[in-house]
Coordinates of C-alpha atoms in Angstrom, one line a residue:
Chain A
X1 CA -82.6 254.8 61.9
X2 CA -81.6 257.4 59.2
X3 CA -79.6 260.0 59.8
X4 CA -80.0 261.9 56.6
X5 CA -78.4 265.5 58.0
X6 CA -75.0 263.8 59.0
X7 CA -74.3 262.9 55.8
X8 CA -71.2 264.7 54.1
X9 CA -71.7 264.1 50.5
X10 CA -67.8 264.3 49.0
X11 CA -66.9 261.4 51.7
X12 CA -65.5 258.2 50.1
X13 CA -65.3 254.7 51.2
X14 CA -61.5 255.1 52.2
X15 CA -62.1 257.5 54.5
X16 CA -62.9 254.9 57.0
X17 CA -59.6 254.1 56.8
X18 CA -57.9 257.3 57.0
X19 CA -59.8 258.4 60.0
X20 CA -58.8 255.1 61.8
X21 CA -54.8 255.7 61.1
X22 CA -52.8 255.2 64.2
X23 CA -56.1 253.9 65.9
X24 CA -56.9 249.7 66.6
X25 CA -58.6 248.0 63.5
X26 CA -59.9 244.8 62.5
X27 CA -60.0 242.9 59.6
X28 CA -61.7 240.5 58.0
X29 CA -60.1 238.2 55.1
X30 CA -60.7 236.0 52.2
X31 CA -59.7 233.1 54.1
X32 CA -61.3 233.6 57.4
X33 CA -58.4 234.3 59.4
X34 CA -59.4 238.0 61.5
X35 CA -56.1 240.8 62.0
X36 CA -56.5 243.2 64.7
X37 CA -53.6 245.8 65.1
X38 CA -53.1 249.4 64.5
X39 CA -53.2 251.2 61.4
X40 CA -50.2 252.8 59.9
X41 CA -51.1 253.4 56.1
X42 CA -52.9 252.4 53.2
X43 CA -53.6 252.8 50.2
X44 CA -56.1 252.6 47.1
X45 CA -55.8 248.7 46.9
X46 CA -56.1 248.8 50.3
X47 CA -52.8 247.4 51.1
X48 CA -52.6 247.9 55.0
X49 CA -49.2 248.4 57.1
X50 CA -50.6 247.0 60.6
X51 CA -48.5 246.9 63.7
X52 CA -48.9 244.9 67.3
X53 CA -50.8 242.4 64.8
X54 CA -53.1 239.9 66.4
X55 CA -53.7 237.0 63.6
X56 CA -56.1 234.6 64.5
X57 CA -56.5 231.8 62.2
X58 CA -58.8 228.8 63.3
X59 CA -58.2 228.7 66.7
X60 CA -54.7 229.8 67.0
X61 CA -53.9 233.2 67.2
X62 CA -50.2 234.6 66.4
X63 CA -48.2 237.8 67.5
X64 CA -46.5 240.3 64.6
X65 CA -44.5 243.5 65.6
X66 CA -45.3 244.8 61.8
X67 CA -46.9 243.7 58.9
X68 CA -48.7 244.0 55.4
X69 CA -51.8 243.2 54.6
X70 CA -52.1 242.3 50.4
X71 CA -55.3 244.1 49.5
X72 CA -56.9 241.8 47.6
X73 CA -57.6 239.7 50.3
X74 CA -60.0 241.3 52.6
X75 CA -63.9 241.4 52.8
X76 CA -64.4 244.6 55.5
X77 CA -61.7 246.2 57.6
X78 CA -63.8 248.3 60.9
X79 CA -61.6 250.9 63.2
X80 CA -62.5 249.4 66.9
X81 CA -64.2 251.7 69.3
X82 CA -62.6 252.4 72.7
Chain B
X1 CA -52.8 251.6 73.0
X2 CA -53.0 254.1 70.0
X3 CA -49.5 255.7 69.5
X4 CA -51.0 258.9 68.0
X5 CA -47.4 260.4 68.2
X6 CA -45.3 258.0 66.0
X7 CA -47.5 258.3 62.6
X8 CA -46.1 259.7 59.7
X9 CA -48.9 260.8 57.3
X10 CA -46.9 260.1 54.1
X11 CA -45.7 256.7 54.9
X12 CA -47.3 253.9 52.3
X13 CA -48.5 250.3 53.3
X14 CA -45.4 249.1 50.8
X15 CA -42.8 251.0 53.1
X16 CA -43.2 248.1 55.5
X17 CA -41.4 246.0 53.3
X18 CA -38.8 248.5 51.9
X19 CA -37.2 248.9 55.7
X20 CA -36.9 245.2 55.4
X21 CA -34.8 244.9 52.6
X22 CA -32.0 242.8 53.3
X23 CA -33.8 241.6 56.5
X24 CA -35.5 238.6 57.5
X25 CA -39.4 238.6 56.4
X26 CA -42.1 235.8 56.4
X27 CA -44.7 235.6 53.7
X28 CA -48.1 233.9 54.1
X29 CA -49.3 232.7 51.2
X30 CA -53.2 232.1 50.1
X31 CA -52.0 228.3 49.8
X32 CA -51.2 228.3 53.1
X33 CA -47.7 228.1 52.5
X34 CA -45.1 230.4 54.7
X35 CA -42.0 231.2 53.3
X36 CA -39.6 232.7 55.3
X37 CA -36.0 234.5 54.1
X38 CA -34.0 237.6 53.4
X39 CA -35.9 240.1 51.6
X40 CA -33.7 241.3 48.4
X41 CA -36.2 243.2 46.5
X42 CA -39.8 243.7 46.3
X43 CA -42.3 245.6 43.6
X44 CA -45.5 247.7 43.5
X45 CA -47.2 243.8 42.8
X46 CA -45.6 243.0 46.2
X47 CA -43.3 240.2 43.4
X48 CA -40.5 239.9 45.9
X49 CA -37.0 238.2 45.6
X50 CA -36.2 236.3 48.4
X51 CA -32.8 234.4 49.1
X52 CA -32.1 231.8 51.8
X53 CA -36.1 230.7 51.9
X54 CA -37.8 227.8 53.5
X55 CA -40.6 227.2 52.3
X56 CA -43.1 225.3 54.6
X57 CA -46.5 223.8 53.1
X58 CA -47.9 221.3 55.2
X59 CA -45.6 219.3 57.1
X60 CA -42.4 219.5 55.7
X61 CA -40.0 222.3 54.9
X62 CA -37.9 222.7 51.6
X63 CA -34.7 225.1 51.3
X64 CA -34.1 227.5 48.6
X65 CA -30.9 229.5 48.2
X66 CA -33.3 231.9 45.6
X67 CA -36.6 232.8 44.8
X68 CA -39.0 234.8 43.2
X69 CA -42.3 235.1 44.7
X70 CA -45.5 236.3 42.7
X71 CA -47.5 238.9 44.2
X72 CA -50.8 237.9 43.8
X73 CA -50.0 234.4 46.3
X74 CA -49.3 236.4 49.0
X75 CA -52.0 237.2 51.8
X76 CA -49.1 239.1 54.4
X77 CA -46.0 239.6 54.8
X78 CA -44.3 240.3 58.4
X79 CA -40.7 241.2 58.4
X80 CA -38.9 239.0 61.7
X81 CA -37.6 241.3 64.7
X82 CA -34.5 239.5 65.4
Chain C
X1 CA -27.9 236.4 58.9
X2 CA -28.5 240.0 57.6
X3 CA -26.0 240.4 54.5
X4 CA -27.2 244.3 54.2
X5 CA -23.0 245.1 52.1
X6 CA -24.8 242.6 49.0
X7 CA -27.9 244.5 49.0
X8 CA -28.0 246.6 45.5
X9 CA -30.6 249.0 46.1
X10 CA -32.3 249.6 42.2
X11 CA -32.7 245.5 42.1
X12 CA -36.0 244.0 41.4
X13 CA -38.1 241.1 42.0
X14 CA -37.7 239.5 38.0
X15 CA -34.3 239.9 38.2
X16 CA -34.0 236.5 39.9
X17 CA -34.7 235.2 36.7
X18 CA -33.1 237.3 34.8
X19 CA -29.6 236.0 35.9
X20 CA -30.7 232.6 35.6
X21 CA -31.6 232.8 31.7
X22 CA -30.0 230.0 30.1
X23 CA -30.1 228.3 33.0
X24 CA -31.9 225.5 35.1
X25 CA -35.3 226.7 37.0
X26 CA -38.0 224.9 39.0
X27 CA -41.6 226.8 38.8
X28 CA -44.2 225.9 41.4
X29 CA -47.9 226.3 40.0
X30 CA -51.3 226.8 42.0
X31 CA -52.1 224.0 41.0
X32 CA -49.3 221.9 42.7
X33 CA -47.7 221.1 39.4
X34 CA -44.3 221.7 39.4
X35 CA -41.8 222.3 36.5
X36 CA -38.1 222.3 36.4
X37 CA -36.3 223.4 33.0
X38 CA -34.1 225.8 31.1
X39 CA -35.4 229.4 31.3
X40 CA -35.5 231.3 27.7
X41 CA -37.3 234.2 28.2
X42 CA -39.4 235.7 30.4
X43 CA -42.0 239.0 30.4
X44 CA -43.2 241.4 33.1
X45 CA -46.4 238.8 33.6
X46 CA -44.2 235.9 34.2
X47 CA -45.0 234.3 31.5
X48 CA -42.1 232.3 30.6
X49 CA -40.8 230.1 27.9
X50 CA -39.1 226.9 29.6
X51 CA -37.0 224.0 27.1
X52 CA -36.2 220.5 28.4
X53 CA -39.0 220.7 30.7
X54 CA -40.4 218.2 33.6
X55 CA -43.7 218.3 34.4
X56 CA -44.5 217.0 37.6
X57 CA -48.3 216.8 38.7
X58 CA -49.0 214.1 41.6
X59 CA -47.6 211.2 41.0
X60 CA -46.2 211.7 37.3
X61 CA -43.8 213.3 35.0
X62 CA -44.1 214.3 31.8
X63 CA -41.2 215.8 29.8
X64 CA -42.0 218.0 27.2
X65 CA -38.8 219.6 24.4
X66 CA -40.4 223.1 24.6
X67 CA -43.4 225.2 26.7
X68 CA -44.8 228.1 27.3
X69 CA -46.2 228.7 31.2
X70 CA -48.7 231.1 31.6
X71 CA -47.6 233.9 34.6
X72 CA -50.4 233.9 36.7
X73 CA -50.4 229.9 37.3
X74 CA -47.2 230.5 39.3
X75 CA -46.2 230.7 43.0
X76 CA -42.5 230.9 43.4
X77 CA -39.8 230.4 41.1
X78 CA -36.4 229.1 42.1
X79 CA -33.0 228.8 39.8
X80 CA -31.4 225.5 40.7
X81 CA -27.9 225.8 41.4
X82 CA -24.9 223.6 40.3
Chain D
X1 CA -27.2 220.8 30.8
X2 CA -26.9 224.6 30.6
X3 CA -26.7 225.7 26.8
X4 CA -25.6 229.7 27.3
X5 CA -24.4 230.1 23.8
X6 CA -27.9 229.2 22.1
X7 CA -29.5 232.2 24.3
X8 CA -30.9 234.8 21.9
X9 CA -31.2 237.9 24.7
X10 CA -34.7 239.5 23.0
X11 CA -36.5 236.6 22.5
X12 CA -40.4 236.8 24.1
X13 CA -42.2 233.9 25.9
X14 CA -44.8 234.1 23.5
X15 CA -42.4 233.5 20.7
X16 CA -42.1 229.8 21.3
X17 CA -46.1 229.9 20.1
X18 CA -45.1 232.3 17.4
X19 CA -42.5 229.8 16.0
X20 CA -45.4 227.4 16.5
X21 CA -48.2 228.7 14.4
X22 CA -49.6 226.0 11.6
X23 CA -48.0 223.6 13.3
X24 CA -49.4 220.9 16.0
X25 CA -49.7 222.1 19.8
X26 CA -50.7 220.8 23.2
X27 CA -53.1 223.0 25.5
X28 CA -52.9 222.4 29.5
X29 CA -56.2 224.3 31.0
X30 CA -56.9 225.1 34.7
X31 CA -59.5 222.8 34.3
X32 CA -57.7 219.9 33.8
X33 CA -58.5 219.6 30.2
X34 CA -56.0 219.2 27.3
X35 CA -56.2 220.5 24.2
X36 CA -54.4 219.2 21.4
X37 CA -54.6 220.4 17.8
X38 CA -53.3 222.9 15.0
X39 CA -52.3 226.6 15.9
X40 CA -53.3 229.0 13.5
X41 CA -53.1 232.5 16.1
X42 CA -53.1 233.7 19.5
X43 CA -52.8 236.8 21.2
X44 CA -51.1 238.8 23.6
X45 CA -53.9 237.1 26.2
X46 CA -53.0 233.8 25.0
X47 CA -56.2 233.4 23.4
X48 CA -55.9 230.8 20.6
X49 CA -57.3 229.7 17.7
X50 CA -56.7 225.8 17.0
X51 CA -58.0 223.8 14.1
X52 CA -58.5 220.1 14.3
X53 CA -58.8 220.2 18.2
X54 CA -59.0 217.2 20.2
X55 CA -60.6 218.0 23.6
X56 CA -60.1 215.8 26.4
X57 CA -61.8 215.8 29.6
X58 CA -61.8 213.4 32.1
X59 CA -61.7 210.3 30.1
X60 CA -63.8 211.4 26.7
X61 CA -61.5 213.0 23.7
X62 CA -64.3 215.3 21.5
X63 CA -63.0 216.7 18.3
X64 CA -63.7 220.2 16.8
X65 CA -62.6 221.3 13.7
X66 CA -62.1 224.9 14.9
X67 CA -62.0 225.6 18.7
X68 CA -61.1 229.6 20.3
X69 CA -59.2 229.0 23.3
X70 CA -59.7 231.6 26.2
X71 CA -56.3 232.8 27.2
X72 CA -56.9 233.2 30.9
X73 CA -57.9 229.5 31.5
X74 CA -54.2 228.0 30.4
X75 CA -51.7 226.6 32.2
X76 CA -49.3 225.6 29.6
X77 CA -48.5 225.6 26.3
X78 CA -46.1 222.9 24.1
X79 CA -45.3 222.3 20.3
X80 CA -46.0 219.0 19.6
X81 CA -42.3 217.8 18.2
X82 CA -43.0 215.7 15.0
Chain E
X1 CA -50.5 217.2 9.4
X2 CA -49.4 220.4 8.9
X3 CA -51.0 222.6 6.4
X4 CA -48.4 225.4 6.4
X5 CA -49.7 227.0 3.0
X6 CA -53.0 227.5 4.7
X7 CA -51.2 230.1 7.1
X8 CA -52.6 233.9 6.9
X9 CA -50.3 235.6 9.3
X10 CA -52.6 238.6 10.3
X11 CA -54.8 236.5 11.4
X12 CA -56.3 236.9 14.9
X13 CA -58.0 234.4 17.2
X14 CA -60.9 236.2 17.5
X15 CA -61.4 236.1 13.6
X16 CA -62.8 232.3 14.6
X17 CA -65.8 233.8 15.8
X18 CA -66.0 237.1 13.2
X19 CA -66.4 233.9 11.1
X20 CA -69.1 232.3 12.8
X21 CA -71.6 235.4 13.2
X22 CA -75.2 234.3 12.3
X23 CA -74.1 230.7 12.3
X24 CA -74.2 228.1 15.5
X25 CA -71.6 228.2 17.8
X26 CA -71.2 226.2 21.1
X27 CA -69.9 227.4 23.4
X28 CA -67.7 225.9 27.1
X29 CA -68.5 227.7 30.2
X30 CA -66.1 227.2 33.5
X31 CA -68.6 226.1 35.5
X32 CA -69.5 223.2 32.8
X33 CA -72.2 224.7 31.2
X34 CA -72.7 224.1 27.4
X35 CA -74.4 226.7 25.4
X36 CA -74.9 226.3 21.9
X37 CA -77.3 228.7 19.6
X38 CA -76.6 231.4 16.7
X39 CA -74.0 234.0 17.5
X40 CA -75.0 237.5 16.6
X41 CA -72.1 239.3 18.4
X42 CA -68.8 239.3 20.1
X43 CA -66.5 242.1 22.0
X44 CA -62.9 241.7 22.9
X45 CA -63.2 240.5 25.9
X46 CA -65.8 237.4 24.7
X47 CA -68.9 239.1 25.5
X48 CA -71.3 237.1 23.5
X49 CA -74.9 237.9 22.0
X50 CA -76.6 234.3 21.0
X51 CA -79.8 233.7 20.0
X52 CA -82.0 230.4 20.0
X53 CA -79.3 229.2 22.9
X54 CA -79.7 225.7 24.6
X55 CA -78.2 225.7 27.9
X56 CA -76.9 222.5 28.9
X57 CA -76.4 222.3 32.8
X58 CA -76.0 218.7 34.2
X59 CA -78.4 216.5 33.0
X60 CA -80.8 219.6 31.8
X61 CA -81.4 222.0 29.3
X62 CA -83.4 224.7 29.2
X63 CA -84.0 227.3 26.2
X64 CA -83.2 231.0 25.5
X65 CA -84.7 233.3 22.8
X66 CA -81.5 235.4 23.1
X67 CA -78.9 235.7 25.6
X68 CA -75.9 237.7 26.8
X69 CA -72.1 235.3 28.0
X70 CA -70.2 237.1 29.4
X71 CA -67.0 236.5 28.1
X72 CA -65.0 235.6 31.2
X73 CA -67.2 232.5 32.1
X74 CA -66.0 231.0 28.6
X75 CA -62.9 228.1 28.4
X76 CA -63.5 227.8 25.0
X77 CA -66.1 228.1 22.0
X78 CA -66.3 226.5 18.4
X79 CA -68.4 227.5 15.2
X80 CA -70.4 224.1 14.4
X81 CA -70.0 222.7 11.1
X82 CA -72.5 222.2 9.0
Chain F
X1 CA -95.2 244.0 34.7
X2 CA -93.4 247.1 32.4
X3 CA -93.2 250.6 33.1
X4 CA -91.8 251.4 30.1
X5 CA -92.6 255.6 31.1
X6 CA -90.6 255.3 34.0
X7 CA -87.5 254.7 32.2
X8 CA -85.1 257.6 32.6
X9 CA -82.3 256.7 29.6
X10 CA -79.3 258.0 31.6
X11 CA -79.7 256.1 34.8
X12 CA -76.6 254.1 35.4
X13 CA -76.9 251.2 37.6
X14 CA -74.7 252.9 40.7
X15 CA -77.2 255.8 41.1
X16 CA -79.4 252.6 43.0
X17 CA -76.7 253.5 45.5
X18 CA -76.3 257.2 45.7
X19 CA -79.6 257.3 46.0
X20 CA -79.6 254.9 49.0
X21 CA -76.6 256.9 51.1
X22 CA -77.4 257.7 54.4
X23 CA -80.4 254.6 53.7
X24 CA -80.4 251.8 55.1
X25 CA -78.9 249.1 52.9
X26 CA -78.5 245.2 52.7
X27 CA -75.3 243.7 50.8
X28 CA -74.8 240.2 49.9
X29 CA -71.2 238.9 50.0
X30 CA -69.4 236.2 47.6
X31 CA -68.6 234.3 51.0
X32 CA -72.2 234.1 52.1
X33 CA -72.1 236.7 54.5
X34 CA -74.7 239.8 54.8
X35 CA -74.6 242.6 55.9
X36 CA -76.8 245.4 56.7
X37 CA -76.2 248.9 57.4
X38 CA -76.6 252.5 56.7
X39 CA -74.7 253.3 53.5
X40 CA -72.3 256.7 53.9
X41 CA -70.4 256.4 51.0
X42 CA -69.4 254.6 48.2
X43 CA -67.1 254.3 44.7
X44 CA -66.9 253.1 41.1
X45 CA -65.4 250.0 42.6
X46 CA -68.4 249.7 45.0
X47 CA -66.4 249.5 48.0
X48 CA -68.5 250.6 50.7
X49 CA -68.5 252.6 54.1
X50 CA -71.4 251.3 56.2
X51 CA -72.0 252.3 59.8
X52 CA -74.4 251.1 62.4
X53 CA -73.6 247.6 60.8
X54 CA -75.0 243.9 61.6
X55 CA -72.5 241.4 60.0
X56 CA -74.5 237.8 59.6
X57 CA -72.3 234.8 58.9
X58 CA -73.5 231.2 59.0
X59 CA -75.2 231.7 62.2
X60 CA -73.9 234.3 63.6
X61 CA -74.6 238.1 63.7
X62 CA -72.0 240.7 64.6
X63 CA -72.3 244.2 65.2
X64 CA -69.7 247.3 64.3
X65 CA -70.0 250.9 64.6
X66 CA -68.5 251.6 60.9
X67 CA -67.0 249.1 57.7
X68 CA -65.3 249.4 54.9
X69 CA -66.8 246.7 52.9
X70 CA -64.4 245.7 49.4
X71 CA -66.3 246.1 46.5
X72 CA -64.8 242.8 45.3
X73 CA -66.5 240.9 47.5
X74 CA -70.4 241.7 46.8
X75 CA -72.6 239.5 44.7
X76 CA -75.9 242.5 45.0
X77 CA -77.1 245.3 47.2
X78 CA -80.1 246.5 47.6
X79 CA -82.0 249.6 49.7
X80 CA -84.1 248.2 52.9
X81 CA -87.5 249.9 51.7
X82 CA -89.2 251.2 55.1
Chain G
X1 CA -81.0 227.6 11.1
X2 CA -78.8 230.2 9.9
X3 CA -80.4 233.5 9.3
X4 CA -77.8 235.6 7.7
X5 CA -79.9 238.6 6.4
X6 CA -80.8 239.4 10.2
X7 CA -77.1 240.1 10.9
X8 CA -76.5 243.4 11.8
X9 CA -72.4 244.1 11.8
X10 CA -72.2 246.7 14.1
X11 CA -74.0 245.0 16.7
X12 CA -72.2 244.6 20.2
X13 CA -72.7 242.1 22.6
X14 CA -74.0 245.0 25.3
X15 CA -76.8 245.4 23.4
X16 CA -78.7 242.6 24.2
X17 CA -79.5 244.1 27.3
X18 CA -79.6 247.5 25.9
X19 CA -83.0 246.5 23.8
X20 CA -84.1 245.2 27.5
X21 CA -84.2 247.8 29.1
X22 CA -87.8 248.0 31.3
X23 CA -88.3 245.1 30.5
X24 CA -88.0 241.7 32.5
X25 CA -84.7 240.2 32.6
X26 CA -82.9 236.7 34.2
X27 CA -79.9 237.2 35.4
X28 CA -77.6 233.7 36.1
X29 CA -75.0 233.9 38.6
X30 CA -71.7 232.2 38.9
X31 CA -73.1 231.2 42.4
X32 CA -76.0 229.6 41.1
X33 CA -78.1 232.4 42.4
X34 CA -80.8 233.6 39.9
X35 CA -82.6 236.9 39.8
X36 CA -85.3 237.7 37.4
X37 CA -86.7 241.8 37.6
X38 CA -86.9 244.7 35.4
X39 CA -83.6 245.6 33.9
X40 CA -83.2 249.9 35.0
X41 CA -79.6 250.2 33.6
X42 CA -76.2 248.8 32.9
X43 CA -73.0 249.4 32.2
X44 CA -70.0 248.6 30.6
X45 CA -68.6 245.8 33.3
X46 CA -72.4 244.4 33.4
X47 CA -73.4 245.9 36.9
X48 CA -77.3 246.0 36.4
X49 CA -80.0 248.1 38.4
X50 CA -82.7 245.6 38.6
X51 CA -86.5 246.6 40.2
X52 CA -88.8 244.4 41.5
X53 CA -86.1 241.2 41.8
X54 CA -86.7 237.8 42.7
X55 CA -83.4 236.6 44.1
X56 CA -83.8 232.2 43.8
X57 CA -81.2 230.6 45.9
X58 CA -81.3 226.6 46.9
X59 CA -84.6 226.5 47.5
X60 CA -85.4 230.0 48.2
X61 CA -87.1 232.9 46.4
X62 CA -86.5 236.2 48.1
X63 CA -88.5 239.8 46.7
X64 CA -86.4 242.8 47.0
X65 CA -87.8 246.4 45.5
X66 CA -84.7 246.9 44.0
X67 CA -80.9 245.9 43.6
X68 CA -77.8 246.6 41.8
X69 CA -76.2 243.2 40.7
X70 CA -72.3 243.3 40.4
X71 CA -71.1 242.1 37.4
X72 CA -68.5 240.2 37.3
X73 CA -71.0 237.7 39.7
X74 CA -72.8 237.0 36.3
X75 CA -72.7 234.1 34.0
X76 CA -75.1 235.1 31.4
X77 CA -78.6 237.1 31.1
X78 CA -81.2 236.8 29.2
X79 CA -84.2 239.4 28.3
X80 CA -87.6 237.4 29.2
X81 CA -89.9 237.1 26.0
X82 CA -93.7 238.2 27.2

């Protein structure tokens, strides 16, 4: 399961993120509500600009053209594979 | 449903909110309050002043003409495509 | 209900209550507590110093001549017109 | 009820605990406990030294003759008028 | 009640516990633990080193040689007359 | 139960995690969640990138190709031994 | 109960654990998790490297080779007398 040669040693948790600009990702908050959308920008407190927002919270999910995310309030953010 | 095209690598999560100055935004807050109004000015802290707010916890809705909202409530913020 | 002519472009968040120094203010707190007063001063952590204060928490009020609310209790802040 | 004339323009939150000092105050924590007793310093953390402290909790008052406050677990502050 | 005389103005609230090194101290954790035992040392953010600590959790206690608080945990502490 | 020789004096407690990257890792989350993964990268904050991860919540297990797990969030981590 | 001669002024809190090191430490958590292992390093915001830890939650006791505690998760510690 390792996959010792891929490893790039000057990579940093961010990256993720910057890879994933422009591309679907999800994320998980604080308060259990889940945002997929597309990644604008972010930055170091990992404030996210997200657009074509799905916010499901409970069991109701709601639409947003745009929006930002506070940092401080998320667990994990993953890029979705298509 | 990746718009590769339309990113522009130095835009910052915070930039959502600066094209919404003077426009309608809603703010959802970790009490699970939503406060909706005209965005009048905003801070690195995402503190924003918002005038003409209703502010919606629970069932019932109060009116504002004023207010200042500390950052650290807030979860997201969506500005309202009118 | 955009007003973009009364938008002042270097305004910030604080200066909500910076105009209404001197003046009435109600402060909601995360712990649903919520005080209404005359706004003396205020710093950059929103700490502020209220006189001729109500405290409301549930079901009572307390009035107190002078206090001192610590910034990072607070939601929103509202001045109260007349 | 608004009393513009009496507003001195570089006055500090924290002052109305500076003006306070030797003299009796009343504590409101996060925890629901209240503090009552003589100020004798604080800090820009609103960590306090009170002497003569009454500590009440629930419905039991404890005294201490010298108590440190922790800044970060107040709500409010007030100078007990006498 | 007031003991104005008695003020030193320089004083700082952290001097309460410069005070109490080598003597008991008992100190008020957030999550309602008591600790009480002989305080050896303090930092500025209320790191504490006690010895001979009882730790008072519920309805049990249970007995440290020496122990580390870290200071956040802490709502208040007081120097135990004796 | 001490290996006193094996203490190297300038070990800092992050090097458990460089030398885990490209390992396979377990983290445990403030919100009860774990996660397990293959660590790629990491900072001073101890936010994480993880690929090839199982997310397990309550009774649930989810799978993602690569996270960015917030530092905030973790209680401990440690290296799957294999 | 006092023992004043043992007082050492320059002592810091830190150092508790400092003396520790390799040996076998209990680490409390503000989760009511508690792990006991040899304390490896620190640093400055408590994150400990901890070998051979037994991780007690609820009822549970879980063995892990070796983990790197967070530490603003912690409520105290305490260096195990052998």
């Amino acid at each position: 399961m390792l996959k010792k040669n891929s490893f790039e040693d000057n990579k940093r948790p961010l990256d993720v993120l910057n890879y994933a600009k422009n591309k679907k990702v999800v994320v998980y908050l604080k308060n259990k509500t889940i945002i997929s959308g597309l990644l604008r920008a972010l930055d170091i407190h990992l404030n996210m600009w997200v657009d074509d927002a799905d916010v499901q919270t409970d069991d109701k999910t709601t639409k947003f053209g745009r929006i930002l995310i506070r940092g401080d309030t998320i667990i994990f953010v993953s890029p979705v594979e298509e």
